[in-house]
Coordinates of C-alpha atoms (C1' of nucleotides) in Angstrom, one line a residue:
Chain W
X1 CA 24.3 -26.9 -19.6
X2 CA 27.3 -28.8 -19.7
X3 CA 30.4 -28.8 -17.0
X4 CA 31.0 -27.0 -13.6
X5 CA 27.1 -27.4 -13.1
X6 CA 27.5 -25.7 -9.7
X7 CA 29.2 -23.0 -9.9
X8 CA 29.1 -20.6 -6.6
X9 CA 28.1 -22.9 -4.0
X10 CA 30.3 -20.8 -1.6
X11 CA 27.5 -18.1 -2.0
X12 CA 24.7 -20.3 -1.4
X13 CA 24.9 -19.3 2.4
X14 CA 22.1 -20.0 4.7
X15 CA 19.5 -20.2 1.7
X16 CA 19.3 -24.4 0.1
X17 CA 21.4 -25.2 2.8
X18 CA 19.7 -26.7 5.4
X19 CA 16.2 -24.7 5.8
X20 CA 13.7 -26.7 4.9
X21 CA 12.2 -24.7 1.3
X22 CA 8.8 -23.4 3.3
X23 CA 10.8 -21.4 5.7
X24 CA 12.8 -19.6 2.9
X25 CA 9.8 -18.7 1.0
X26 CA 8.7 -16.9 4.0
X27 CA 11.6 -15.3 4.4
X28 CA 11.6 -14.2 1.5
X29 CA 8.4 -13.0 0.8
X30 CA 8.8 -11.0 4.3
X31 CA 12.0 -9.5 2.8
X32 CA 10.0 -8.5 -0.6
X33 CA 6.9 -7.5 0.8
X34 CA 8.9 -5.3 3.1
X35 CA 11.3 -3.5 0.3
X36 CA 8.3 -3.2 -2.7
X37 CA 4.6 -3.9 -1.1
X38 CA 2.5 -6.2 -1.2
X39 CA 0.6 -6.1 -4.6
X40 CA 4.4 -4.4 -6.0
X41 CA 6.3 -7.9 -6.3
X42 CA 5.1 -10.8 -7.9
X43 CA 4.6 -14.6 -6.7
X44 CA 7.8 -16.0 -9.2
X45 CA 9.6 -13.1 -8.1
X46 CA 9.5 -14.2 -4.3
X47 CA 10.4 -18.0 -5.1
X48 CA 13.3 -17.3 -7.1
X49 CA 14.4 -15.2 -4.1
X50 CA 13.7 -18.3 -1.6
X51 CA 15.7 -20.3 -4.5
X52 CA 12.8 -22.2 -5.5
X53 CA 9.9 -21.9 -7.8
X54 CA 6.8 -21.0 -8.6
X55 CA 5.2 -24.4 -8.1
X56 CA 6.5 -25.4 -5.0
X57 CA 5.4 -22.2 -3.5
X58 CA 2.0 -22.9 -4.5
X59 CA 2.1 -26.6 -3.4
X60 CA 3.3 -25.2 0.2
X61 CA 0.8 -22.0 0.5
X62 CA -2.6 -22.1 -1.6
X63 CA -2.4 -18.7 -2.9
X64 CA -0.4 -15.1 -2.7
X65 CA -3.2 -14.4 0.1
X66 CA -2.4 -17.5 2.4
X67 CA 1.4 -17.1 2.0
X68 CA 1.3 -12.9 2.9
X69 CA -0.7 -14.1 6.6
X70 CA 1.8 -16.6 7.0
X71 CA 4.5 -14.1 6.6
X72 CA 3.0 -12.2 8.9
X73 CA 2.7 -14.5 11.2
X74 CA 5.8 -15.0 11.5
X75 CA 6.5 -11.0 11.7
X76 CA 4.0 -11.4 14.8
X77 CA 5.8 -14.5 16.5
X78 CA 9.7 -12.8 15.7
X79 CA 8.2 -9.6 17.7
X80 CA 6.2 -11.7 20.6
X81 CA 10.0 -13.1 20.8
X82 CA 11.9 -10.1 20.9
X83 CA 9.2 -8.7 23.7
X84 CA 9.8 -12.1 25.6
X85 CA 13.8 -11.3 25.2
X86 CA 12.7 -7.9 26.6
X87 CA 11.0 -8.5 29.2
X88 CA 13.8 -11.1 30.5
X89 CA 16.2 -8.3 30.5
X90 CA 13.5 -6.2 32.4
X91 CA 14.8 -5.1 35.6
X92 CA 12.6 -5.4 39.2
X93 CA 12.1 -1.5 39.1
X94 CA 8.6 -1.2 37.4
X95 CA 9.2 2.5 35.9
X96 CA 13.2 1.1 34.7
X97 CA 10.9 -1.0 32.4
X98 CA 9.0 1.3 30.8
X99 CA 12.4 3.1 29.8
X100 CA 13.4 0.1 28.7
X101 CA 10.9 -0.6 26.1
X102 CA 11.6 3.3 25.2
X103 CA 14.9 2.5 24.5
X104 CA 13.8 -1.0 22.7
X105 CA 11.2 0.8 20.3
X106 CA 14.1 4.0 19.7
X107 CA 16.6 1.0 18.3
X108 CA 13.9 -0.5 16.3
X109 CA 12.7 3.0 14.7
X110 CA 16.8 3.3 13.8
X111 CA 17.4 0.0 12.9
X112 CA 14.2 -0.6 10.8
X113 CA 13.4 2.6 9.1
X114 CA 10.5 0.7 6.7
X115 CA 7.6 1.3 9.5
X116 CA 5.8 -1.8 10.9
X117 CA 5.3 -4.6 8.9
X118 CA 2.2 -5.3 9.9
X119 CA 0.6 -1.7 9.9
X120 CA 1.7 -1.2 6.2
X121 CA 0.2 -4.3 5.0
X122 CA -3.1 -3.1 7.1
X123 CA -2.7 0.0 5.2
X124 CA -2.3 -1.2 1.9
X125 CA -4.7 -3.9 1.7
X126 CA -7.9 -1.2 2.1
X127 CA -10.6 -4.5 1.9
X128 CA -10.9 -5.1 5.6
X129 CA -11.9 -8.2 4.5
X130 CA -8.9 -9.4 3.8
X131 CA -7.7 -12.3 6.3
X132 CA -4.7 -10.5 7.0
X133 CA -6.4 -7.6 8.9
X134 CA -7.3 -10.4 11.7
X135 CA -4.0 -10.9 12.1
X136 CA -2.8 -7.9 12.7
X137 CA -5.6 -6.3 14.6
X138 CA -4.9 -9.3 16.9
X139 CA -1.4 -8.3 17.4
X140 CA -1.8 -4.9 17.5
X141 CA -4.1 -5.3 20.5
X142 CA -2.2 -8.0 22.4
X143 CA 0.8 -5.1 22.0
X144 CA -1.2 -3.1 23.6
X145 CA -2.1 -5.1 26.2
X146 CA 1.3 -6.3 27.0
X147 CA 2.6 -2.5 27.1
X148 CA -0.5 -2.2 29.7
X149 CA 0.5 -4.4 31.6
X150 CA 4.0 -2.7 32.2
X151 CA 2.2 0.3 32.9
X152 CA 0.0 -1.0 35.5
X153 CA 2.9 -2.6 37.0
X154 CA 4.7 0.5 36.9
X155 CA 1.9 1.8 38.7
X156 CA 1.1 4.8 36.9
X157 CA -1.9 7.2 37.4
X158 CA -3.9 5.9 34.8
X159 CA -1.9 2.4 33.3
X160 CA -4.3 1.8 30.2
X161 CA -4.6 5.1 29.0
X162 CA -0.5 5.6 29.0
X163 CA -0.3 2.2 27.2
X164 CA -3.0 3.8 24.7
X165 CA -0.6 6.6 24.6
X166 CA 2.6 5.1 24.3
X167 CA 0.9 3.2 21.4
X168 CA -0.2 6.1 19.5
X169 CA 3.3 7.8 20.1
X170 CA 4.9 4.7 18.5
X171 CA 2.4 3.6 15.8
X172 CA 3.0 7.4 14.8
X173 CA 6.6 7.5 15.0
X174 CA 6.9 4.3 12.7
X175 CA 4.5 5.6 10.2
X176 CA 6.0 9.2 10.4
X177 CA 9.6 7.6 9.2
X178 CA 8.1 6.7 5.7
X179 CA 5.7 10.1 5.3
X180 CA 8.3 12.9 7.0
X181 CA 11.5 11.2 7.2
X182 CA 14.3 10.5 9.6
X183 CA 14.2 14.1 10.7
X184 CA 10.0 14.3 11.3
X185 CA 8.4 14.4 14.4
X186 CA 9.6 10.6 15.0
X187 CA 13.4 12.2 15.7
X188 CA 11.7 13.1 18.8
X189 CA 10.3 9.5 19.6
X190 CA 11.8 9.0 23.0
X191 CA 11.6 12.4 24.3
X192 CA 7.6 12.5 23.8
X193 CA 7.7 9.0 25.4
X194 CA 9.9 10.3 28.5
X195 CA 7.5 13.2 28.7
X196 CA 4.4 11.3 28.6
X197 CA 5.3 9.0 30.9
X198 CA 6.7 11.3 33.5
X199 CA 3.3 13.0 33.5
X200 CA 1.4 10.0 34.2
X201 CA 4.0 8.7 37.2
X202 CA 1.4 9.0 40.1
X203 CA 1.8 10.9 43.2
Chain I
X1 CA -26.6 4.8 -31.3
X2 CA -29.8 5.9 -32.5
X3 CA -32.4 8.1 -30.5
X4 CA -32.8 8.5 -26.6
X5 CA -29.2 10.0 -26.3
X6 CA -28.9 10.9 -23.4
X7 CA -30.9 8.7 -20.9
X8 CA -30.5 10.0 -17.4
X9 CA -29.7 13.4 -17.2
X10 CA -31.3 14.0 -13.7
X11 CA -28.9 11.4 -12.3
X12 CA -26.2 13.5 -13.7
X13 CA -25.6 15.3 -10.5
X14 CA -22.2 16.9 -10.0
X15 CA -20.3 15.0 -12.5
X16 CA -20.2 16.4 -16.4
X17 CA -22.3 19.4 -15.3
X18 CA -20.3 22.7 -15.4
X19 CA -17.1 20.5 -13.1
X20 CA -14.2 20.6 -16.3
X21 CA -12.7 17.2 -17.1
X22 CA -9.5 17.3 -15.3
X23 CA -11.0 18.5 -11.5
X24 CA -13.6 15.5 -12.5
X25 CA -10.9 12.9 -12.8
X26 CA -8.8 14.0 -9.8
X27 CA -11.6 13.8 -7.6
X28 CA -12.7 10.8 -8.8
X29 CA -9.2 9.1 -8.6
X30 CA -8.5 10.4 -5.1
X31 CA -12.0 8.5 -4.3
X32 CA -10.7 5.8 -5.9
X33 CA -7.3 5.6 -5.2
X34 CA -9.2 6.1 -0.9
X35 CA -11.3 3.2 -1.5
X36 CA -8.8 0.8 -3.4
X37 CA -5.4 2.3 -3.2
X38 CA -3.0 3.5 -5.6
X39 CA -2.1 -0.4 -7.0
X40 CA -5.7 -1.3 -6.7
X41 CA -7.4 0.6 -9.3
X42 CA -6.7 1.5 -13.1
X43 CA -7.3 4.5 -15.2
X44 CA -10.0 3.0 -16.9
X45 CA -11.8 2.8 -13.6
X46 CA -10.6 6.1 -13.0
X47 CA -11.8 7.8 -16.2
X48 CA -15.2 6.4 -16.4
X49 CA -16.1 7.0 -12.7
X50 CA -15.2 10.4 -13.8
X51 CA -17.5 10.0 -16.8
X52 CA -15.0 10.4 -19.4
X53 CA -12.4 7.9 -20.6
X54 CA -9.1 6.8 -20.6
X55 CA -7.4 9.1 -23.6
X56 CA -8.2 12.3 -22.1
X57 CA -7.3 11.3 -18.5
X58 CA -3.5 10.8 -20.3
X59 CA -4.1 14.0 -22.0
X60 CA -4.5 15.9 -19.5
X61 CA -2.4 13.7 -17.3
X62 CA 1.0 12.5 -18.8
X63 CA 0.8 8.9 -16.7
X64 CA -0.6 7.6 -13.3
X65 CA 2.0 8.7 -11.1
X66 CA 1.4 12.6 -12.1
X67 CA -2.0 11.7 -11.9
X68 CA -1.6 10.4 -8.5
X69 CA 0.6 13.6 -7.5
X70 CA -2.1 15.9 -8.9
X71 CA -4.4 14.2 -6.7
X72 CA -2.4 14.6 -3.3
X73 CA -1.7 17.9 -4.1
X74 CA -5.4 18.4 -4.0
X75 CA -5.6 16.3 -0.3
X76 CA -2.9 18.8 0.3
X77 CA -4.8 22.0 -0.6
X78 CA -8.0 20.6 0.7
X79 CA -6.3 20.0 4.3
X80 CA -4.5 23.5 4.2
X81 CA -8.0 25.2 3.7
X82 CA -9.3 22.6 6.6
X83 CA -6.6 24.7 8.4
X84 CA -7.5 28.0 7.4
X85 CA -10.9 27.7 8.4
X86 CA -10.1 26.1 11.8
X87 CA -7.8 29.3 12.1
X88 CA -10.8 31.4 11.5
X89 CA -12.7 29.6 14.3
X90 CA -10.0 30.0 16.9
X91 CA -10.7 31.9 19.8
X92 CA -8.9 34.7 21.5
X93 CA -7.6 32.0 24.0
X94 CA -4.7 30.8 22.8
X95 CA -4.8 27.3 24.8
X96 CA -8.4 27.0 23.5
X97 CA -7.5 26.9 20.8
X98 CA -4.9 23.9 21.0
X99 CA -8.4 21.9 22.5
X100 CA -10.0 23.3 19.6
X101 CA -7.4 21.6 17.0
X102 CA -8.1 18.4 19.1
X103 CA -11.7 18.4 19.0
X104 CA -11.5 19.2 14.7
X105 CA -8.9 15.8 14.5
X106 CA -11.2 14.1 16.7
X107 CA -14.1 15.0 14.4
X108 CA -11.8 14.2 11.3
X109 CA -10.5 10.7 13.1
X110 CA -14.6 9.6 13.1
X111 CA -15.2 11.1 9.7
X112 CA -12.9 9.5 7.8
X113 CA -11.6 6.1 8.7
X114 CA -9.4 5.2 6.1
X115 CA -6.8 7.5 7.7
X116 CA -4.6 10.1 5.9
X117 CA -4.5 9.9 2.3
X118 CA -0.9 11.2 2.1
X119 CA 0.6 8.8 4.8
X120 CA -1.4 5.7 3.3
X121 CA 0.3 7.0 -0.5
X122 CA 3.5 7.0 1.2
X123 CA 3.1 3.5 2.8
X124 CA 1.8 2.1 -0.4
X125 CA 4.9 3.3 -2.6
X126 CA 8.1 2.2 -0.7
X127 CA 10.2 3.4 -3.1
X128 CA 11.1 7.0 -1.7
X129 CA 12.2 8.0 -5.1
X130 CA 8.8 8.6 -6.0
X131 CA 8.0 12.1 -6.5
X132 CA 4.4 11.5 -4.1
X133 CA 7.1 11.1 -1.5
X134 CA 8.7 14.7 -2.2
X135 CA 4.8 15.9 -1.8
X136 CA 3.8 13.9 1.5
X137 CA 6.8 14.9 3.4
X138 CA 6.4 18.5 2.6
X139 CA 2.9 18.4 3.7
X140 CA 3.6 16.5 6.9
X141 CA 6.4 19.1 7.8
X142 CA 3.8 21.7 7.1
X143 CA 1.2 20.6 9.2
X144 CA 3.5 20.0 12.2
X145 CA 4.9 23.7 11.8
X146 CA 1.6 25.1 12.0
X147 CA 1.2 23.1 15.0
X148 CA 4.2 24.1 16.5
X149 CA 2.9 27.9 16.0
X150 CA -0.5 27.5 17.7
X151 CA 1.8 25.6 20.3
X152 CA 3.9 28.2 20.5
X153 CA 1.2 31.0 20.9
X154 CA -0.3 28.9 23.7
X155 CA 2.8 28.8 25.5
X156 CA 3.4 25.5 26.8
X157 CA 7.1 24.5 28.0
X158 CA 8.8 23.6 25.2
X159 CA 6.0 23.8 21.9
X160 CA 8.7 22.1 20.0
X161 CA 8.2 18.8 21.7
X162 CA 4.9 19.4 22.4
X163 CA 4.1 19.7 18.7
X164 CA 6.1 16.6 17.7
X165 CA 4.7 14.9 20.4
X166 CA 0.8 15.8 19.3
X167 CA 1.7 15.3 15.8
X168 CA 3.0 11.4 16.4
X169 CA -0.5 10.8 18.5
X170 CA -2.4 12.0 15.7
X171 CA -0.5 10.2 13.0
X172 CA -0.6 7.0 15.2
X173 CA -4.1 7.6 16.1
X174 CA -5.3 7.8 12.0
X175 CA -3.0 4.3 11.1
X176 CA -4.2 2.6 14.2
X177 CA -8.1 2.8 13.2
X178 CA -6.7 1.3 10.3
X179 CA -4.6 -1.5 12.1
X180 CA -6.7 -2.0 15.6
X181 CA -10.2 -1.1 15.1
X182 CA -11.7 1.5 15.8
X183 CA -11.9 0.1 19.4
X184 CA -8.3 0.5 19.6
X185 CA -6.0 2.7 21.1
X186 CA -7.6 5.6 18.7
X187 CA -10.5 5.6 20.6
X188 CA -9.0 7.2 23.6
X189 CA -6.9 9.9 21.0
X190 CA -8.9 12.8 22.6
X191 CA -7.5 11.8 26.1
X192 CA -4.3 11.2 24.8
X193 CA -4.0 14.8 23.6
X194 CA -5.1 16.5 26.5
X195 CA -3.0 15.0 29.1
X196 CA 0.1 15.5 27.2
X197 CA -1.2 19.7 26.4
X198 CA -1.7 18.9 30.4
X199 CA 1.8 17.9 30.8
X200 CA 3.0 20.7 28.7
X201 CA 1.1 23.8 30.1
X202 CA 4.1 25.9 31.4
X203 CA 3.6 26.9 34.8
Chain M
dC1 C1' 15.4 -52.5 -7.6
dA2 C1' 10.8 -50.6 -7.1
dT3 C1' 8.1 -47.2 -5.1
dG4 C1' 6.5 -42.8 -3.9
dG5 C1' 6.7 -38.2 -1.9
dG6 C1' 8.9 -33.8 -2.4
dT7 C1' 10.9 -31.0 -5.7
dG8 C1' 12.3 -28.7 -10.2
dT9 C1' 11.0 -27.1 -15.2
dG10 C1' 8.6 -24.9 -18.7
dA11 C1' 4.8 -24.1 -21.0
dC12 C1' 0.5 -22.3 -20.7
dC13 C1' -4.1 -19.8 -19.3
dG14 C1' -7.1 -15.9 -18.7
dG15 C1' -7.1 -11.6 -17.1
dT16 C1' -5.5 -6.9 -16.1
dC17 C1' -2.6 -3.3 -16.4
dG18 C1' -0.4 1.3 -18.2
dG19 C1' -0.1 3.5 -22.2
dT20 C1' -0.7 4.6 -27.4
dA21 C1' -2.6 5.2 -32.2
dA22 C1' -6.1 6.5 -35.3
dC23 C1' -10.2 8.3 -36.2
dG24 C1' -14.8 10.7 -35.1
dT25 C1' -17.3 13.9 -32.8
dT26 C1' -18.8 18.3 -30.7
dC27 C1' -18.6 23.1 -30.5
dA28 C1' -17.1 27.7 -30.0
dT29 C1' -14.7 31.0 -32.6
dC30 C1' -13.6 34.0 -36.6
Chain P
dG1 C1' -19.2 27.8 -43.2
dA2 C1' -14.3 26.8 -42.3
dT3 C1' -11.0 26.1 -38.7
dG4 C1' -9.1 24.0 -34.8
dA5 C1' -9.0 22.7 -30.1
dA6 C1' -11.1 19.7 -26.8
dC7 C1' -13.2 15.5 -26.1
dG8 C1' -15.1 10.6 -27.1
dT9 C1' -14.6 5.7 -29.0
dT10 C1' -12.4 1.7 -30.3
dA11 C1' -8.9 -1.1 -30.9
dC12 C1' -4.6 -2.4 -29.9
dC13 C1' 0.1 -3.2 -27.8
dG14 C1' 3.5 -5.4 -24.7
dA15 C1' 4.2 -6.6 -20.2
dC16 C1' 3.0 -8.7 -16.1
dC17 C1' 0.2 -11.1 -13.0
dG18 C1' -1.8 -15.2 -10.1
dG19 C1' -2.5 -19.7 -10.8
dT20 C1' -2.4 -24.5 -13.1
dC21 C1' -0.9 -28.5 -15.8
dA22 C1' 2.0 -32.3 -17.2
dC23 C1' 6.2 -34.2 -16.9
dA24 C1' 10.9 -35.1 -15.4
dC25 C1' 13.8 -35.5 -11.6
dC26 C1' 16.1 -36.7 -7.1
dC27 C1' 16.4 -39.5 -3.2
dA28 C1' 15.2 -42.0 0.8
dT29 C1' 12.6 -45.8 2.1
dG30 C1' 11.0 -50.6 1.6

DNA sequence: CATGGGTGTGACCGGTCGGTAACGTTCATC
DNA sequence: GATGAACGTTACCGACCGGTCACACCCATG
């Protein structure tokens, strides 16, 4: 503790910079919750990550509790955002949007292979008590609801039962990367989709 | 420690009877492990709901984790006779029996909200180098093969998909009582099965 | 310069956990 | 009746956990 008291400042990217110490612990914890589960990584753990401590953690969130719904809140808000960015790309043929979110949900199943956020946390925290579960049976349902839409604009035989189907097919294939693998039934993610869809397309 | 020794024998129903030790604790901790998962309970818990204690749980069992892979492999073995005697049931009528597969998940989706025991294991231990992983995965591939056999039998189009297909609707259908409610999209699971076997029936 | 809010530090608390050691008990077998 | 395996009991270990306390620090504001 004497000279050079700052030693690899060029690696301090995007972390003390300029994001304000709240936001990085929920970074973060989203990071470590993701890679070891909830109860598997502990509270100092997560603010030495965010570059921080213990005690400011607990000044900014109350408990472990309030600081895992706020994570994943902000898993919920980052996906309401990536459906908006979506559905700004979506093109004015109705049935080219449902293929789009296809192709959407195929990346994210590649590109995040740990499931849905949200779902594991559900699954691991059994107490439904638990203030999390509000959170993500809200979001599960307003998916839902949004993918309904889309069907019913797509103008399907039977819009809310294909959105109830297309949400199955994709709550399965995200769960079915962690239990079978990359090479499960999920492999076949977007053909079940195309299949499904194709039989509800009316007339 | 004196006289009265054994105080409630008639409320000893199915527990130290003529069940061994080790079949005792394995049920037990797959009740336990259901109710609280695999971080949320201890072998203490675990031994004395069993109604014996800690030291001969880790002598029969060498430490938690192959206590918790014993007790998969029993979930395993369990849903593999669930299988046989569903086989047993089936009917001459090789596409009533694919309805009859739907109606017995249906049945099991009610029965048993806290989904599947060996996907909720795999969610709860993200490390894949686990060896519960090694014993969920097989199952899962197991499961779907048999699937794909009855699909096969019933001659739909391509049984393949249509196996993959049934197999993510049931594994979504299981996490999303879990995540949504049981008002959620599981609700309509029965629906969701038959219009995809719909879709599939070949000619 | 004084103030005060936001932050860092380290020690600490009570509790729980997985796992082990040592010793006692029961009971069937020879 | 001796033996030995299986089981029960108690105490203990080290590690970790979520959460709190008291105190020092930095820095912008007045």
């Amino acid at each position: 503790m004497s000279s050079s008291e700052f030693p690899d400042k060029a690696a301090d990217l995007s972390s003390p910079a300029a994001i304000p110490p709240r936001e990085r612990i929920v970074s973060s914890a989203a990071d470590l919750f993701r890679k070891h589960g909830i109860r598997g990584i502990g509270v100092e753990a997560i603010a030495e990550a965010a570059q921080t401590n213990k005690m400011t953690l607990y000044r900014k969130f109350g408990s472990k509790d309030e600081l895992l719904c706020a994570t994943l809140r902000q898993v919920t808000q980052r996906a309401g955002a990536l459906w908006d960015e979506l559905e700004r790309d979506f093109s004015e043929d109705a049935a080219a949007q449902l293929k789009r979110w296809v192709e959407f949900q195929v990346e994210r199943l590649e590109q995040e292979p740990g499931g849905c956020d949200l779902a594991n946390a559900a699954v691991e925290l059994r107490d439904s008590d638990h203030p999390a579960h509000a959170v993500v049976q809200e979001f599960k349902n307003a998916q839902r609801d949004r993918l309904a839409a889309v069907c019913e604009a797509a103008g399907s035989s039977d819009p809310q039962l294909l959105a109830d189907t297309l949400s199955l097919l994709l709550e399965g294939a995200r769960v079915s990367v962690q239990t079978s693998g990359p090479e499960g039934s999920s492999r076949r993610f977007r053909e079940s989709c195309e299949a499904t869809i194709a039989a509800f397309s009316s007339k």
